[in-house]
Amino acid sequence: MEQKWLTWAKEIQAIAQTGLAYAKDVYDIERYQALRELSVDILADYTFESKEKIRLAFAGEEGYSTPKVDVRGVVFRDEKILLVREKLDGHWALPGGWADIGLSPREVAVKEIAEESGFQAEALRLLAVLDKKFHHHPPEPYHVYKMFILCRITGGAAAEGVETNGVAFFAEDELPELSEERNTREQLRIMFEYLRNPEKPVILD
């Protein structure tokens, strides 16, 4: 479970963001700005990120506060799973990223696989919708839903992308160091369960 300080900080930020979207009174706006700054202080103290970086992340969020959606493509070949090495931290993850406006989850999964691994793919089925707060990810300011979509390679070849500098398939007992901001070892274990049991129902947090 997510630590309470992080849950509180994100809830304070959500209240502030939504309040700033609808407040008209100057004093209410000041109060919501103060709440947003309080959430920045909490995150800075507990995560050791700079206030400037956190404040910039929050400043880019406007309107009614809602969870972000992260889409991951799950591809197996020869009973191994496709992972890409992230340039940001040098660790490995399922190809994927934030959902794009105008694209369906299926389209996002296919696009991310192509951009990050070089492979062309088709999306087959939804495997899981997970809430990051339940899954031992590093602390972050956003509330995130993660969608895992099973895909099949239809063409292309392994190639580095703008955000990746490695592409490889790994067996379940040979997983590399993972980019835990993006996926955890337990989540990949769940994906391998779908390889062994294709009829396994969708997991919904």
Short mmCIF file of C-alpha atoms in Angstrom, two decimals:
data_model
loop_
_atom_site.label_atom_id
_atom_site.label_comp_id
_atom_site.label_asym_id
_atom_site.label_seq_id
_atom_site.Cartn_x
_atom_site.Cartn_y
_atom_site.Cartn_z
CA MET A 1 0.00 0.00 0.00
CA GLU A 2 1.06 3.58 -0.68
CA GLN A 3 2.48 5.44 2.32
CA LYS A 4 -0.04 7.77 3.95
CA TRP A 5 2.11 10.89 3.60
CA LEU A 6 2.18 10.38 -0.17
CA THR A 7 -1.58 9.77 -0.36
CA TRP A 8 -2.22 12.94 1.66
CA ALA A 9 0.17 15.02 -0.46
CA LYS A 10 -1.53 13.89 -3.68
CA GLU A 11 -5.00 14.51 -2.25
CA ILE A 12 -4.00 18.01 -1.15
CA GLN A 13 -2.60 18.66 -4.63
CA ALA A 14 -5.81 17.38 -6.24
CA ILE A 15 -7.97 19.63 -4.05
CA ALA A 16 -5.73 22.60 -4.87
CA GLN A 17 -5.71 21.91 -8.62
CA THR A 18 -9.47 21.47 -8.84
CA GLY A 19 -10.03 24.51 -6.64
CA LEU A 20 -7.80 26.67 -8.82
CA ALA A 21 -9.73 25.52 -11.88
CA TYR A 22 -13.07 26.75 -10.55
CA ALA A 23 -12.32 29.44 -7.93
CA LYS A 24 -13.25 33.03 -8.81
CA ASP A 25 -12.69 34.77 -5.47
CA VAL A 26 -9.14 36.08 -5.07
CA TYR A 27 -8.95 34.86 -1.47
CA ASP A 28 -10.05 31.36 -2.43
CA ILE A 29 -7.39 31.33 -5.16
CA GLU A 30 -4.76 32.30 -2.59
CA ARG A 31 -5.89 29.49 -0.28
CA TYR A 32 -5.72 26.89 -3.05
CA GLN A 33 -2.29 28.14 -4.07
CA ALA A 34 -1.19 27.74 -0.45
CA LEU A 35 -2.53 24.18 -0.42
CA ARG A 36 -0.60 23.39 -3.61
CA GLU A 37 2.58 24.77 -2.04
CA LEU A 38 1.96 22.61 1.06
CA SER A 39 1.80 19.50 -1.11
CA VAL A 40 5.06 20.57 -2.80
CA ASP A 41 6.72 20.94 0.63
CA ILE A 42 5.60 17.46 1.71
CA LEU A 43 6.86 15.79 -1.47
CA ALA A 44 10.16 17.68 -1.38
CA ASP A 45 10.81 16.65 2.23
CA TYR A 46 10.06 12.97 1.69
CA THR A 47 11.34 12.35 -1.85
CA PHE A 48 14.43 14.61 -1.92
CA GLU A 49 13.34 16.05 -5.27
CA SER A 50 13.77 19.81 -5.57
CA LYS A 51 10.77 22.03 -4.90
CA GLU A 52 11.33 23.64 -8.30
CA LYS A 53 10.99 20.30 -10.12
CA ILE A 54 7.89 19.31 -8.17
CA ARG A 55 6.34 22.75 -8.56
CA LEU A 56 6.89 22.67 -12.32
CA ALA A 57 5.25 19.24 -12.53
CA PHE A 58 2.22 20.51 -10.62
CA ALA A 59 2.07 23.80 -12.53
CA GLY A 60 1.55 21.86 -15.75
CA GLU A 61 -1.59 20.27 -14.36
CA GLU A 62 -4.78 22.27 -14.82
CA GLY A 63 -8.50 21.66 -14.63
CA TYR A 64 -10.30 18.98 -12.63
CA SER A 65 -7.72 16.63 -11.14
CA THR A 66 -7.91 13.05 -12.44
CA PRO A 67 -5.51 10.07 -12.44
CA LYS A 68 -2.95 9.75 -15.22
CA VAL A 69 -2.98 6.65 -17.43
CA ASP A 70 0.18 4.68 -18.26
CA VAL A 71 -0.11 2.04 -21.01
CA ARG A 72 2.35 -0.90 -21.26
CA GLY A 73 2.64 -3.36 -24.14
CA VAL A 74 3.24 -6.98 -23.11
CA VAL A 75 4.96 -9.08 -25.79
CA PHE A 76 6.20 -12.67 -25.48
CA ARG A 77 8.47 -14.59 -27.83
CA ASP A 78 9.83 -18.06 -27.10
CA GLU A 79 8.42 -17.78 -23.56
CA LYS A 80 10.43 -14.62 -22.93
CA ILE A 81 9.11 -11.10 -22.37
CA LEU A 82 10.09 -8.01 -24.37
CA LEU A 83 11.78 -5.26 -22.33
CA VAL A 84 13.47 -2.02 -23.32
CA ARG A 85 16.27 -0.22 -21.47
CA GLU A 86 15.31 3.30 -20.44
CA LYS A 87 17.87 6.01 -21.12
CA LEU A 88 16.72 7.96 -18.06
CA ASP A 89 17.81 5.40 -15.48
CA GLY A 90 19.55 2.64 -17.46
CA HIS A 91 17.06 0.02 -16.24
CA TRP A 92 14.54 -2.13 -18.06
CA ALA A 93 10.79 -1.83 -18.59
CA LEU A 94 7.90 -3.00 -20.71
CA PRO A 95 7.56 -0.64 -23.67
CA GLY A 96 4.99 2.00 -22.87
CA GLY A 97 4.25 5.46 -21.53
CA TRP A 98 1.56 8.02 -20.87
CA ALA A 99 -1.67 7.62 -22.82
CA ASP A 100 -1.93 10.09 -25.71
CA ILE A 101 -4.92 12.30 -26.39
CA GLY A 102 -6.71 11.05 -29.50
CA LEU A 103 -5.42 7.47 -29.28
CA SER A 104 -7.15 4.45 -27.79
CA PRO A 105 -5.29 2.27 -25.26
CA ARG A 106 -4.80 -0.32 -28.02
CA GLU A 107 -3.27 2.30 -30.31
CA VAL A 108 -1.01 3.63 -27.55
CA ALA A 109 0.38 0.16 -26.82
CA VAL A 110 1.18 -0.48 -30.48
CA LYS A 111 2.74 2.99 -30.92
CA GLU A 112 4.94 2.67 -27.82
CA ILE A 113 6.21 -0.78 -28.85
CA ALA A 114 7.19 0.57 -32.27
CA GLU A 115 8.84 3.72 -30.91
CA GLU A 116 10.74 2.06 -28.07
CA SER A 117 11.64 -1.38 -29.47
CA GLY A 118 11.44 -1.14 -33.28
CA PHE A 119 8.88 -3.95 -33.54
CA GLN A 120 5.52 -3.61 -35.26
CA ALA A 121 2.73 -5.21 -33.26
CA GLU A 122 -0.99 -5.70 -32.90
CA ALA A 123 -2.87 -5.49 -29.62
CA LEU A 124 -4.75 -8.64 -28.61
CA ARG A 125 -6.34 -8.16 -25.21
CA LEU A 126 -6.30 -6.25 -21.95
CA LEU A 127 -4.52 -8.12 -19.15
CA ALA A 128 -4.66 -5.79 -16.17
CA VAL A 129 -5.57 -2.32 -14.92
CA LEU A 130 -3.47 -1.62 -11.84
CA ASP A 131 -3.35 1.35 -9.48
CA LYS A 132 0.29 2.23 -8.77
CA LYS A 133 -0.48 2.97 -5.11
CA PHE A 134 -0.91 -0.79 -4.49
CA HIS A 135 2.32 -1.94 -6.16
CA HIS A 136 5.50 -0.73 -4.40
CA HIS A 137 6.57 1.84 -6.97
CA PRO A 138 8.87 4.70 -5.90
CA PRO A 139 6.98 7.77 -4.59
CA GLU A 140 5.75 10.23 -7.21
CA PRO A 141 3.33 13.18 -7.25
CA TYR A 142 0.76 11.63 -9.58
CA HIS A 143 -2.03 9.15 -9.05
CA VAL A 144 -1.53 6.65 -11.89
CA TYR A 145 -3.54 3.81 -13.41
CA LYS A 146 -1.44 1.32 -15.39
CA MET A 147 -2.93 -0.64 -18.29
CA PHE A 148 -1.13 -3.81 -19.44
CA ILE A 149 -2.10 -4.92 -22.95
CA LEU A 150 -1.03 -8.21 -24.53
CA CYS A 151 0.40 -7.66 -28.02
CA ARG A 152 1.83 -9.82 -30.83
CA ILE A 153 4.79 -8.92 -33.05
CA THR A 154 3.81 -8.60 -36.71
CA GLY A 155 7.02 -7.18 -38.17
CA GLY A 156 9.96 -4.88 -37.71
CA ALA A 157 13.22 -5.57 -35.90
CA ALA A 158 14.82 -4.63 -32.60
CA ALA A 159 15.95 -0.99 -32.67
CA GLU A 160 16.75 1.67 -30.11
CA GLY A 161 14.35 4.57 -29.70
CA VAL A 162 14.51 8.19 -28.61
CA GLU A 163 13.97 7.17 -24.97
CA THR A 164 15.53 3.69 -25.06
CA ASN A 165 19.00 2.27 -25.74
CA GLY A 166 18.41 -1.46 -25.45
CA VAL A 167 15.90 -4.06 -26.63
CA ALA A 168 15.86 -7.69 -25.47
CA PHE A 169 13.70 -10.65 -24.47
CA PHE A 170 14.08 -12.08 -20.96
CA ALA A 171 12.97 -15.31 -19.29
CA GLU A 172 11.07 -15.02 -16.02
CA ASP A 173 14.05 -16.25 -13.98
CA GLU A 174 16.56 -14.00 -15.79
CA LEU A 175 14.98 -10.57 -15.45
CA PRO A 176 17.41 -7.62 -15.47
CA GLU A 177 17.38 -4.66 -13.09
CA LEU A 178 13.97 -3.08 -13.59
CA SER A 179 12.90 0.54 -13.85
CA GLU A 180 10.57 0.33 -10.86
CA GLU A 181 8.95 3.67 -11.61
CA ARG A 182 7.56 1.94 -14.72
CA ASN A 183 7.09 -1.69 -13.67
CA THR A 184 7.88 -3.93 -10.73
CA ARG A 185 9.16 -7.50 -10.60
CA GLU A 186 5.81 -8.59 -9.17
CA GLN A 187 3.95 -7.03 -12.11
CA LEU A 188 6.14 -8.90 -14.59
CA ARG A 189 5.50 -12.09 -12.65
CA ILE A 190 1.78 -11.45 -13.17
CA MET A 191 2.37 -11.01 -16.90
CA PHE A 192 4.13 -14.40 -17.06
CA GLU A 193 1.08 -15.93 -15.38
CA TYR A 194 -0.90 -14.87 -18.46
CA LEU A 195 1.67 -16.61 -20.67
CA ARG A 196 1.12 -19.85 -18.74
CA ASN A 197 -2.64 -19.37 -18.47
CA PRO A 198 -4.03 -17.44 -21.47
CA GLU A 199 -7.57 -17.72 -20.06
CA LYS A 200 -6.67 -15.91 -16.84
CA PRO A 201 -9.24 -13.12 -16.24
CA VAL A 202 -8.34 -9.46 -16.41
CA ILE A 203 -6.97 -8.11 -13.13
CA LEU A 204 -8.66 -4.91 -11.96
CA ASP A 205 -7.48 -3.02 -8.90
#
